[in-house]
Amino acid sequence: MTIYNLGSINADLFYRVPHLPQAGETLAATSHERGLGGKGANMSVAAARAGSHVIHIGAVGEDGRWAIQRLLEYGVDTRHITLSTEVTGHAIIAVDDAGENAILLHPGANRALSETDIALALDSAGSEDSFLFQNETNAQRDAAEFASARGMRVIHAAAPFDADAVRAVLPLLDLLVLNAVEAAQLRDATGQAPGELPVRDVVVTLGGDGCRWYNTDLGEVQEFPALPVTPVDTTGAGDTFTGYLAAGLDRGMPMAQAITLAGKAAAIMVTRHGTADVIPDLKDVQDFTFEP
């Protein structure tokens, strides 16, 4: 079984700041680092570290060859990452002393993907495989249609949130993952609460309050509390959660078990500075203990 992830690849430029800047404010950073990021890359690394075979479908510019190599080192199949004439996508990330962040994105090559290349990457996929995608690339609807037609499990992480983009793919989804703010925005756009959406499984992450799983077939809701950790950087925690969740399902776990695994991975992630480069591996997660 394989997870095919149509996802963004970014150079993450981190700036440590005493507080998040306000409008019109000039603020000196206390440190700077570059790392591998992008919601797609983060989820690919998380799913690979959780034990799944992950094929990443994406693009970088000539300036992004290092990112392909980094993904390969982290266990991701990179054969379907293409080189674009656009620059590699990048994110400017301000992180304050409380671990909160503010992010500015430039999509670059992430919005210049060829539909032909996407179809070629998915050509060998089958009903035992999963298709994962986010809102940081183009061709999402076409790719989801192709994956659904092949009987794949179709998983969408609705971030960065765009109501039209989510509505366009809702009829094709088996699993929708979104945070509480995105769930409220989607309800405003559609008039439907998470449990009323035309998607079998909906998982709403709640930050420090854990997450909530809606099984719309049965009309059931299950709560999962967050683990008690002290966060230092929340960047990438949601992506880690989604990647681990997809991997757990890919490995045959029931939904509740996969959510529990993903919650542990996200809890570890918020105690680390960085994104893809510091996503915990499966042994980290399995060995993780905490004081209730």
PDB file of C-alpha atoms in Angstrom:
ATOM      1  CA  MET A   1       0.000   0.000   0.000  1.00  0.00           C
ATOM      2  CA  THR A   2       1.205   3.479  -0.892  1.00  0.00           C
ATOM      3  CA  ILE A   3       0.297   7.064  -0.037  1.00  0.00           C
ATOM      4  CA  TYR A   4       0.446   9.330  -3.089  1.00  0.00           C
ATOM      5  CA  ASN A   5       0.763  12.894  -1.814  1.00  0.00           C
ATOM      6  CA  LEU A   6       0.085  15.810  -4.156  1.00  0.00           C
ATOM      7  CA  GLY A   7       1.741  18.466  -2.059  1.00  0.00           C
ATOM      8  CA  SER A   8       3.724  21.644  -1.743  1.00  0.00           C
ATOM      9  CA  ILE A   9       7.472  21.802  -1.189  1.00  0.00           C
ATOM     10  CA  ASN A  10       8.838  24.949   0.436  1.00  0.00           C
ATOM     11  CA  ALA A  11      12.001  26.405   1.793  1.00  0.00           C
ATOM     12  CA  ASP A  12      10.980  27.443   5.302  1.00  0.00           C
ATOM     13  CA  LEU A  13      12.768  30.576   6.498  1.00  0.00           C
ATOM     14  CA  PHE A  14      12.413  30.817  10.281  1.00  0.00           C
ATOM     15  CA  TYR A  15      12.800  34.065  12.207  1.00  0.00           C
ATOM     16  CA  ARG A  16      12.690  33.968  15.991  1.00  0.00           C
ATOM     17  CA  VAL A  17      11.015  37.099  17.358  1.00  0.00           C
ATOM     18  CA  PRO A  18      10.111  38.321  20.869  1.00  0.00           C
ATOM     19  CA  HIS A  19       6.478  38.690  19.730  1.00  0.00           C
ATOM     20  CA  LEU A  20       4.554  38.435  16.462  1.00  0.00           C
ATOM     21  CA  PRO A  21       4.777  41.734  14.544  1.00  0.00           C
ATOM     22  CA  GLN A  22       1.819  44.068  14.376  1.00  0.00           C
ATOM     23  CA  ALA A  23       0.719  46.008  11.299  1.00  0.00           C
ATOM     24  CA  GLY A  24       3.343  48.609  10.409  1.00  0.00           C
ATOM     25  CA  GLU A  25       5.833  47.322  12.987  1.00  0.00           C
ATOM     26  CA  THR A  26       9.499  46.717  12.181  1.00  0.00           C
ATOM     27  CA  LEU A  27      10.860  43.981  14.404  1.00  0.00           C
ATOM     28  CA  ALA A  28      14.395  42.588  14.719  1.00  0.00           C
ATOM     29  CA  ALA A  29      14.665  38.789  14.695  1.00  0.00           C
ATOM     30  CA  THR A  30      16.923  37.141  17.248  1.00  0.00           C
ATOM     31  CA  SER A  31      17.813  34.172  15.005  1.00  0.00           C
ATOM     32  CA  HIS A  32      17.309  32.781  11.493  1.00  0.00           C
ATOM     33  CA  GLU A  33      17.269  29.244  10.031  1.00  0.00           C
ATOM     34  CA  ARG A  34      16.345  27.572   6.731  1.00  0.00           C
ATOM     35  CA  GLY A  35      14.569  24.225   6.675  1.00  0.00           C
ATOM     36  CA  LEU A  36      12.464  21.970   4.497  1.00  0.00           C
ATOM     37  CA  GLY A  37       8.766  22.685   4.688  1.00  0.00           C
ATOM     38  CA  GLY A  38       5.511  23.142   2.857  1.00  0.00           C
ATOM     39  CA  LYS A  39       2.397  21.352   4.036  1.00  0.00           C
ATOM     40  CA  GLY A  40       2.861  18.692   1.390  1.00  0.00           C
ATOM     41  CA  ALA A  41       6.500  17.981   2.212  1.00  0.00           C
ATOM     42  CA  ASN A  42       5.738  17.948   5.937  1.00  0.00           C
ATOM     43  CA  MET A  43       2.964  15.401   5.472  1.00  0.00           C
ATOM     44  CA  SER A  44       5.099  13.222   3.209  1.00  0.00           C
ATOM     45  CA  VAL A  45       7.906  13.146   5.774  1.00  0.00           C
ATOM     46  CA  ALA A  46       5.460  12.444   8.606  1.00  0.00           C
ATOM     47  CA  ALA A  47       3.781   9.584   6.733  1.00  0.00           C
ATOM     48  CA  ALA A  48       7.145   8.106   5.716  1.00  0.00           C
ATOM     49  CA  ARG A  49       8.448   8.321   9.274  1.00  0.00           C
ATOM     50  CA  ALA A  50       5.245   6.647  10.432  1.00  0.00           C
ATOM     51  CA  GLY A  51       6.103   3.603   8.329  1.00  0.00           C
ATOM     52  CA  SER A  52       4.288   4.128   5.024  1.00  0.00           C
ATOM     53  CA  HIS A  53       5.610   4.087   1.473  1.00  0.00           C
ATOM     54  CA  VAL A  54       5.051   7.665   0.304  1.00  0.00           C
ATOM     55  CA  ILE A  55       5.281   8.943  -3.270  1.00  0.00           C
ATOM     56  CA  HIS A  56       5.428  12.735  -3.358  1.00  0.00           C
ATOM     57  CA  ILE A  57       3.920  14.490  -6.385  1.00  0.00           C
ATOM     58  CA  GLY A  58       5.154  18.065  -6.655  1.00  0.00           C
ATOM     59  CA  ALA A  59       7.558  20.541  -8.187  1.00  0.00           C
ATOM     60  CA  VAL A  60      10.493  22.752  -7.256  1.00  0.00           C
ATOM     61  CA  GLY A  61      12.587  25.267  -9.150  1.00  0.00           C
ATOM     62  CA  GLU A  62      16.233  24.809  -9.999  1.00  0.00           C
ATOM     63  CA  ASP A  63      16.966  26.413  -6.633  1.00  0.00           C
ATOM     64  CA  GLY A  64      15.133  23.579  -4.885  1.00  0.00           C
ATOM     65  CA  ARG A  65      17.188  20.507  -5.748  1.00  0.00           C
ATOM     66  CA  TRP A  66      18.356  20.384  -2.123  1.00  0.00           C
ATOM     67  CA  ALA A  67      14.711  19.888  -1.058  1.00  0.00           C
ATOM     68  CA  ILE A  68      14.339  16.813  -3.271  1.00  0.00           C
ATOM     69  CA  GLN A  69      17.505  15.367  -1.770  1.00  0.00           C
ATOM     70  CA  ARG A  70      16.287  16.108   1.756  1.00  0.00           C
ATOM     71  CA  LEU A  71      12.960  14.357   1.113  1.00  0.00           C
ATOM     72  CA  LEU A  72      14.808  11.359  -0.279  1.00  0.00           C
ATOM     73  CA  GLU A  73      16.971  11.212   2.839  1.00  0.00           C
ATOM     74  CA  TYR A  74      13.810  11.175   4.956  1.00  0.00           C
ATOM     75  CA  GLY A  75      12.455   8.116   3.138  1.00  0.00           C
ATOM     76  CA  VAL A  76      10.107   9.754   0.625  1.00  0.00           C
ATOM     77  CA  ASP A  77       9.906   8.472  -2.970  1.00  0.00           C
ATOM     78  CA  THR A  78      10.820  11.557  -5.042  1.00  0.00           C
ATOM     79  CA  ARG A  79      10.587  10.180  -8.589  1.00  0.00           C
ATOM     80  CA  HIS A  80       7.528  12.307  -9.353  1.00  0.00           C
ATOM     81  CA  ILE A  81       8.910  15.648  -8.165  1.00  0.00           C
ATOM     82  CA  THR A  82       9.570  17.712 -11.288  1.00  0.00           C
ATOM     83  CA  LEU A  83      11.778  20.737 -11.951  1.00  0.00           C
ATOM     84  CA  SER A  84       9.889  23.902 -12.850  1.00  0.00           C
ATOM     85  CA  THR A  85      10.901  27.193 -14.440  1.00  0.00           C
ATOM     86  CA  GLU A  86       9.279  28.848 -11.402  1.00  0.00           C
ATOM     87  CA  VAL A  87      11.222  29.422  -8.206  1.00  0.00           C
ATOM     88  CA  THR A  88      10.762  26.978  -5.365  1.00  0.00           C
ATOM     89  CA  GLY A  89       7.931  27.867  -3.022  1.00  0.00           C
ATOM     90  CA  HIS A  90       8.994  29.407   0.253  1.00  0.00           C
ATOM     91  CA  ALA A  91       7.580  30.525   3.569  1.00  0.00           C
ATOM     92  CA  ILE A  92       8.681  33.296   5.913  1.00  0.00           C
ATOM     93  CA  ILE A  93       7.826  32.088   9.413  1.00  0.00           C
ATOM     94  CA  ALA A  94       7.940  34.302  12.493  1.00  0.00           C
ATOM     95  CA  VAL A  95       7.919  32.307  15.751  1.00  0.00           C
ATOM     96  CA  ASP A  96       7.500  34.073  19.091  1.00  0.00           C
ATOM     97  CA  ASP A  97       8.668  33.097  22.564  1.00  0.00           C
ATOM     98  CA  ALA A  98       5.319  31.416  23.316  1.00  0.00           C
ATOM     99  CA  GLY A  99       5.694  29.119  20.308  1.00  0.00           C
ATOM    100  CA  GLU A 100       2.980  30.799  18.217  1.00  0.00           C
ATOM    101  CA  ASN A 101       3.697  31.653  14.588  1.00  0.00           C
ATOM    102  CA  ALA A 102       2.751  33.888  11.673  1.00  0.00           C
ATOM    103  CA  ILE A 103       3.508  32.685   8.131  1.00  0.00           C
ATOM    104  CA  LEU A 104       3.856  34.431   4.755  1.00  0.00           C
ATOM    105  CA  LEU A 105       3.807  32.095   1.723  1.00  0.00           C
ATOM    106  CA  HIS A 106       4.996  32.400  -1.870  1.00  0.00           C
ATOM    107  CA  PRO A 107       3.699  29.369  -3.850  1.00  0.00           C
ATOM    108  CA  GLY A 108       6.179  29.466  -6.738  1.00  0.00           C
ATOM    109  CA  ALA A 109       6.540  26.037  -8.391  1.00  0.00           C
ATOM    110  CA  ASN A 110       3.804  24.585  -6.177  1.00  0.00           C
ATOM    111  CA  ARG A 111       1.192  26.298  -8.362  1.00  0.00           C
ATOM    112  CA  ALA A 112       2.821  25.280 -11.657  1.00  0.00           C
ATOM    113  CA  LEU A 113       2.258  21.524 -11.586  1.00  0.00           C
ATOM    114  CA  SER A 114       1.503  19.707 -14.837  1.00  0.00           C
ATOM    115  CA  GLU A 115      -1.729  17.728 -14.905  1.00  0.00           C
ATOM    116  CA  THR A 116       0.017  15.291 -17.250  1.00  0.00           C
ATOM    117  CA  ASP A 117       2.741  14.673 -14.661  1.00  0.00           C
ATOM    118  CA  ILE A 118       0.133  14.166 -11.925  1.00  0.00           C
ATOM    119  CA  ALA A 119      -1.784  11.635 -14.039  1.00  0.00           C
ATOM    120  CA  LEU A 120       1.454   9.814 -14.842  1.00  0.00           C
ATOM    121  CA  ALA A 121       2.339   9.600 -11.141  1.00  0.00           C
ATOM    122  CA  LEU A 122      -1.074   8.157 -10.268  1.00  0.00           C
ATOM    123  CA  ASP A 123      -1.183   5.766 -13.200  1.00  0.00           C
ATOM    124  CA  SER A 124       0.129   2.837 -11.158  1.00  0.00           C
ATOM    125  CA  ALA A 125      -2.104   3.524  -8.126  1.00  0.00           C
ATOM    126  CA  GLY A 126      -4.963   1.237  -7.109  1.00  0.00           C
ATOM    127  CA  SER A 127      -7.767   0.764  -4.621  1.00  0.00           C
ATOM    128  CA  GLU A 128      -5.381  -0.330  -1.854  1.00  0.00           C
ATOM    129  CA  ASP A 129      -3.611   3.056  -1.995  1.00  0.00           C
ATOM    130  CA  SER A 130      -4.382   6.507  -0.577  1.00  0.00           C
ATOM    131  CA  PHE A 131      -4.351   9.923  -2.216  1.00  0.00           C
ATOM    132  CA  LEU A 132      -3.495  12.839   0.067  1.00  0.00           C
ATOM    133  CA  PHE A 133      -3.592  16.523  -0.892  1.00  0.00           C
ATOM    134  CA  GLN A 134      -3.777  20.043   0.565  1.00  0.00           C
ATOM    135  CA  ASN A 135      -4.597  23.563  -0.675  1.00  0.00           C
ATOM    136  CA  GLU A 136      -1.066  24.689  -1.607  1.00  0.00           C
ATOM    137  CA  THR A 137      -0.978  23.317  -5.181  1.00  0.00           C
ATOM    138  CA  ASN A 138      -2.958  23.618  -8.388  1.00  0.00           C
ATOM    139  CA  ALA A 139      -4.906  20.800 -10.147  1.00  0.00           C
ATOM    140  CA  GLN A 140      -6.488  19.551  -6.920  1.00  0.00           C
ATOM    141  CA  ARG A 141      -9.942  18.733  -8.334  1.00  0.00           C
ATOM    142  CA  ASP A 142      -8.587  16.944 -11.415  1.00  0.00           C
ATOM    143  CA  ALA A 143      -6.152  14.898  -9.345  1.00  0.00           C
ATOM    144  CA  ALA A 144      -8.826  13.974  -6.783  1.00  0.00           C
ATOM    145  CA  GLU A 145     -11.170  12.876  -9.587  1.00  0.00           C
ATOM    146  CA  PHE A 146      -8.449  10.670 -11.042  1.00  0.00           C
ATOM    147  CA  ALA A 147      -7.682   9.147  -7.640  1.00  0.00           C
ATOM    148  CA  SER A 148     -11.357   8.571  -6.815  1.00  0.00           C
ATOM    149  CA  ALA A 149     -11.930   6.878 -10.169  1.00  0.00           C
ATOM    150  CA  ARG A 150      -9.140   4.442  -9.317  1.00  0.00           C
ATOM    151  CA  GLY A 151     -10.833   3.577  -6.038  1.00  0.00           C
ATOM    152  CA  MET A 152      -8.175   5.179  -3.839  1.00  0.00           C
ATOM    153  CA  ARG A 153      -8.875   6.479  -0.324  1.00  0.00           C
ATOM    154  CA  VAL A 154      -9.024  10.263  -0.894  1.00  0.00           C
ATOM    155  CA  ILE A 155      -7.809  12.405   2.035  1.00  0.00           C
ATOM    156  CA  HIS A 156      -7.876  16.203   2.026  1.00  0.00           C
ATOM    157  CA  ALA A 157      -6.285  18.576   4.523  1.00  0.00           C
ATOM    158  CA  ALA A 158      -8.217  21.821   4.028  1.00  0.00           C
ATOM    159  CA  ALA A 159      -5.325  24.214   4.631  1.00  0.00           C
ATOM    160  CA  PRO A 160      -4.573  26.942   3.844  1.00  0.00           C
ATOM    161  CA  PHE A 161      -8.351  27.326   3.876  1.00  0.00           C
ATOM    162  CA  ASP A 162     -10.194  28.255   0.696  1.00  0.00           C
ATOM    163  CA  ALA A 163     -13.932  27.618   0.760  1.00  0.00           C
ATOM    164  CA  ASP A 164     -14.283  27.247  -3.013  1.00  0.00           C
ATOM    165  CA  ALA A 165     -11.367  24.800  -3.208  1.00  0.00           C
ATOM    166  CA  VAL A 166     -12.824  22.627  -0.444  1.00  0.00           C
ATOM    167  CA  ARG A 167     -16.343  22.670  -1.885  1.00  0.00           C
ATOM    168  CA  ALA A 168     -14.962  21.612  -5.262  1.00  0.00           C
ATOM    169  CA  VAL A 169     -13.536  18.370  -3.853  1.00  0.00           C
ATOM    170  CA  LEU A 170     -16.029  17.502  -1.088  1.00  0.00           C
ATOM    171  CA  PRO A 171     -17.985  14.943  -3.178  1.00  0.00           C
ATOM    172  CA  LEU A 172     -14.746  13.015  -3.852  1.00  0.00           C
ATOM    173  CA  LEU A 173     -13.455  12.738  -0.276  1.00  0.00           C
ATOM    174  CA  ASP A 174     -13.311   9.790   2.104  1.00  0.00           C
ATOM    175  CA  LEU A 175     -11.595  11.779   4.867  1.00  0.00           C
ATOM    176  CA  LEU A 176     -11.450  15.524   5.539  1.00  0.00           C
ATOM    177  CA  VAL A 177      -9.028  16.957   8.095  1.00  0.00           C
ATOM    178  CA  LEU A 178      -9.344  20.585   9.211  1.00  0.00           C
ATOM    179  CA  ASN A 179      -8.833  22.686  12.309  1.00  0.00           C
ATOM    180  CA  ALA A 180     -11.517  24.391  14.353  1.00  0.00           C
ATOM    181  CA  VAL A 181     -11.190  27.744  12.561  1.00  0.00           C
ATOM    182  CA  GLU A 182     -11.370  26.061   9.153  1.00  0.00           C
ATOM    183  CA  ALA A 183     -14.386  24.018  10.268  1.00  0.00           C
ATOM    184  CA  ALA A 184     -16.183  27.226  11.257  1.00  0.00           C
ATOM    185  CA  GLN A 185     -15.262  28.858   7.936  1.00  0.00           C
ATOM    186  CA  LEU A 186     -16.524  25.840   6.006  1.00  0.00           C
ATOM    187  CA  ARG A 187     -19.776  25.866   7.964  1.00  0.00           C
ATOM    188  CA  ASP A 188     -20.242  29.537   7.103  1.00  0.00           C
ATOM    189  CA  ALA A 189     -19.604  28.760   3.422  1.00  0.00           C
ATOM    190  CA  THR A 190     -21.755  25.632   3.139  1.00  0.00           C
ATOM    191  CA  GLY A 191     -24.279  25.925   5.950  1.00  0.00           C
ATOM    192  CA  GLN A 192     -23.217  22.447   7.082  1.00  0.00           C
ATOM    193  CA  ALA A 193     -21.617  21.446  10.371  1.00  0.00           C
ATOM    194  CA  PRO A 194     -18.768  18.892  10.210  1.00  0.00           C
ATOM    195  CA  GLY A 195     -21.107  15.991  10.998  1.00  0.00           C
ATOM    196  CA  GLU A 196     -23.436  17.048   8.176  1.00  0.00           C
ATOM    197  CA  LEU A 197     -20.837  17.124   5.392  1.00  0.00           C
ATOM    198  CA  PRO A 198     -21.025  14.581   2.515  1.00  0.00           C
ATOM    199  CA  VAL A 199     -17.767  12.950   3.687  1.00  0.00           C
ATOM    200  CA  ARG A 200     -17.675   9.645   5.604  1.00  0.00           C
ATOM    201  CA  ASP A 201     -14.997  10.718   8.096  1.00  0.00           C
ATOM    202  CA  VAL A 202     -14.253  14.266   9.248  1.00  0.00           C
ATOM    203  CA  VAL A 203     -11.517  15.020  11.795  1.00  0.00           C
ATOM    204  CA  VAL A 204     -11.415  18.476  13.373  1.00  0.00           C
ATOM    205  CA  THR A 205      -8.217  19.307  15.246  1.00  0.00           C
ATOM    206  CA  LEU A 206      -8.623  21.539  18.303  1.00  0.00           C
ATOM    207  CA  GLY A 207      -5.043  22.486  19.184  1.00  0.00           C
ATOM    208  CA  GLY A 208      -4.499  22.144  22.911  1.00  0.00           C
ATOM    209  CA  ASP A 209      -7.951  20.573  23.289  1.00  0.00           C
ATOM    210  CA  GLY A 210      -7.174  17.540  21.106  1.00  0.00           C
ATOM    211  CA  CYS A 211      -9.432  16.614  18.202  1.00  0.00           C
ATOM    212  CA  ARG A 212     -12.912  15.421  17.300  1.00  0.00           C
ATOM    213  CA  TRP A 213     -13.809  12.638  14.853  1.00  0.00           C
ATOM    214  CA  TYR A 214     -17.169  12.668  13.071  1.00  0.00           C
ATOM    215  CA  ASN A 215     -18.310   9.387  11.515  1.00  0.00           C
ATOM    216  CA  THR A 216     -21.113  10.701   9.316  1.00  0.00           C
ATOM    217  CA  ASP A 217     -22.255   7.224   8.224  1.00  0.00           C
ATOM    218  CA  LEU A 218     -23.133   6.327  11.819  1.00  0.00           C
ATOM    219  CA  GLY A 219     -23.840   9.857  13.024  1.00  0.00           C
ATOM    220  CA  GLU A 220     -21.307   9.423  15.831  1.00  0.00           C
ATOM    221  CA  VAL A 221     -18.773  11.851  17.317  1.00  0.00           C
ATOM    222  CA  GLN A 222     -15.720  10.840  19.333  1.00  0.00           C
ATOM    223  CA  GLU A 223     -13.456  13.162  21.330  1.00  0.00           C
ATOM    224  CA  PHE A 224      -9.698  12.658  21.684  1.00  0.00           C
ATOM    225  CA  PRO A 225      -7.974  14.775  24.374  1.00  0.00           C
ATOM    226  CA  ALA A 226      -4.626  16.415  23.717  1.00  0.00           C
ATOM    227  CA  LEU A 227      -1.551  15.121  25.508  1.00  0.00           C
ATOM    228  CA  PRO A 228      -0.161  17.482  28.188  1.00  0.00           C
ATOM    229  CA  VAL A 229       3.065  18.920  26.766  1.00  0.00           C
ATOM    230  CA  THR A 230       4.657  22.365  26.852  1.00  0.00           C
ATOM    231  CA  PRO A 231       4.760  23.759  23.287  1.00  0.00           C
ATOM    232  CA  VAL A 232       7.768  25.676  22.000  1.00  0.00           C
ATOM    233  CA  ASP A 233       6.781  25.867  18.302  1.00  0.00           C
ATOM    234  CA  THR A 234       3.405  24.897  16.823  1.00  0.00           C
ATOM    235  CA  THR A 235       4.612  25.090  13.204  1.00  0.00           C
ATOM    236  CA  GLY A 236       4.001  21.830  11.358  1.00  0.00           C
ATOM    237  CA  ALA A 237       2.042  20.137  14.148  1.00  0.00           C
ATOM    238  CA  GLY A 238      -1.131  19.869  12.073  1.00  0.00           C
ATOM    239  CA  ASP A 239       0.813  18.511   9.106  1.00  0.00           C
ATOM    240  CA  THR A 240       2.484  15.937  11.343  1.00  0.00           C
ATOM    241  CA  PHE A 241      -0.920  14.897  12.667  1.00  0.00           C
ATOM    242  CA  THR A 242      -2.360  14.477   9.163  1.00  0.00           C
ATOM    243  CA  GLY A 243       0.660  12.579   7.830  1.00  0.00           C
ATOM    244  CA  TYR A 244       0.602  10.162  10.756  1.00  0.00           C
ATOM    245  CA  LEU A 245      -3.162   9.758  10.485  1.00  0.00           C
ATOM    246  CA  ALA A 246      -2.894   8.881   6.787  1.00  0.00           C
ATOM    247  CA  ALA A 247      -0.068   6.453   7.523  1.00  0.00           C
ATOM    248  CA  GLY A 248      -1.977   4.758  10.315  1.00  0.00           C
ATOM    249  CA  LEU A 249      -4.953   4.171   8.028  1.00  0.00           C
ATOM    250  CA  ASP A 250      -2.627   3.045   5.232  1.00  0.00           C
ATOM    251  CA  ARG A 251      -1.170   0.447   7.609  1.00  0.00           C
ATOM    252  CA  GLY A 252      -4.648  -0.893   8.396  1.00  0.00           C
ATOM    253  CA  MET A 253      -5.327   0.766  11.752  1.00  0.00           C
ATOM    254  CA  PRO A 254      -8.914   1.549  12.777  1.00  0.00           C
ATOM    255  CA  MET A 255      -9.642   5.267  12.701  1.00  0.00           C
ATOM    256  CA  ALA A 256      -9.529   5.716  16.491  1.00  0.00           C
ATOM    257  CA  GLN A 257      -6.130   4.016  16.737  1.00  0.00           C
ATOM    258  CA  ALA A 258      -4.740   6.068  13.848  1.00  0.00           C
ATOM    259  CA  ILE A 259      -5.983   9.294  15.475  1.00  0.00           C
ATOM    260  CA  THR A 260      -4.363   8.357  18.773  1.00  0.00           C
ATOM    261  CA  LEU A 261      -1.048   7.687  17.032  1.00  0.00           C
ATOM    262  CA  ALA A 262      -1.296  10.987  15.147  1.00  0.00           C
ATOM    263  CA  GLY A 263      -2.081  12.887  18.336  1.00  0.00           C
ATOM    264  CA  LYS A 264       1.055  11.557  20.010  1.00  0.00           C
ATOM    265  CA  ALA A 265       3.182  12.542  17.004  1.00  0.00           C
ATOM    266  CA  ALA A 266       1.726  16.068  16.989  1.00  0.00           C
ATOM    267  CA  ALA A 267       2.333  16.399  20.743  1.00  0.00           C
ATOM    268  CA  ILE A 268       6.016  15.582  20.267  1.00  0.00           C
ATOM    269  CA  MET A 269       6.213  17.944  17.288  1.00  0.00           C
ATOM    270  CA  VAL A 270       5.136  21.036  19.257  1.00  0.00           C
ATOM    271  CA  THR A 271       8.043  20.482  21.672  1.00  0.00           C
ATOM    272  CA  ARG A 272      10.555  20.923  18.820  1.00  0.00           C
ATOM    273  CA  HIS A 273      11.674  23.917  16.757  1.00  0.00           C
ATOM    274  CA  GLY A 274      11.315  23.459  12.990  1.00  0.00           C
ATOM    275  CA  THR A 275       9.153  21.678  10.433  1.00  0.00           C
ATOM    276  CA  ALA A 276       9.940  18.667   8.219  1.00  0.00           C
ATOM    277  CA  ASP A 277      13.465  18.298   9.571  1.00  0.00           C
ATOM    278  CA  VAL A 278      12.271  17.585  13.133  1.00  0.00           C
ATOM    279  CA  ILE A 279       9.125  15.493  12.581  1.00  0.00           C
ATOM    280  CA  PRO A 280       9.340  12.535  14.981  1.00  0.00           C
ATOM    281  CA  ASP A 281       9.850   9.024  13.648  1.00  0.00           C
ATOM    282  CA  LEU A 282       7.704   6.053  14.600  1.00  0.00           C
ATOM    283  CA  LYS A 283      10.032   4.880  17.362  1.00  0.00           C
ATOM    284  CA  ASP A 284       9.889   8.358  18.971  1.00  0.00           C
ATOM    285  CA  VAL A 285       6.118   8.157  18.974  1.00  0.00           C
ATOM    286  CA  GLN A 286       5.865   4.581  20.214  1.00  0.00           C
ATOM    287  CA  ASP A 287       8.318   5.301  23.058  1.00  0.00           C
ATOM    288  CA  PHE A 288       6.671   8.590  24.032  1.00  0.00           C
ATOM    289  CA  THR A 289       5.374   8.760  27.588  1.00  0.00           C
ATOM    290  CA  PHE A 290       3.897  11.627  29.563  1.00  0.00           C
ATOM    291  CA  GLU A 291       2.750  12.429  33.060  1.00  0.00           C
ATOM    292  CA  PRO A 292      -1.056  12.788  33.188  1.00  0.00           C
TER     293      PRO A 292
END
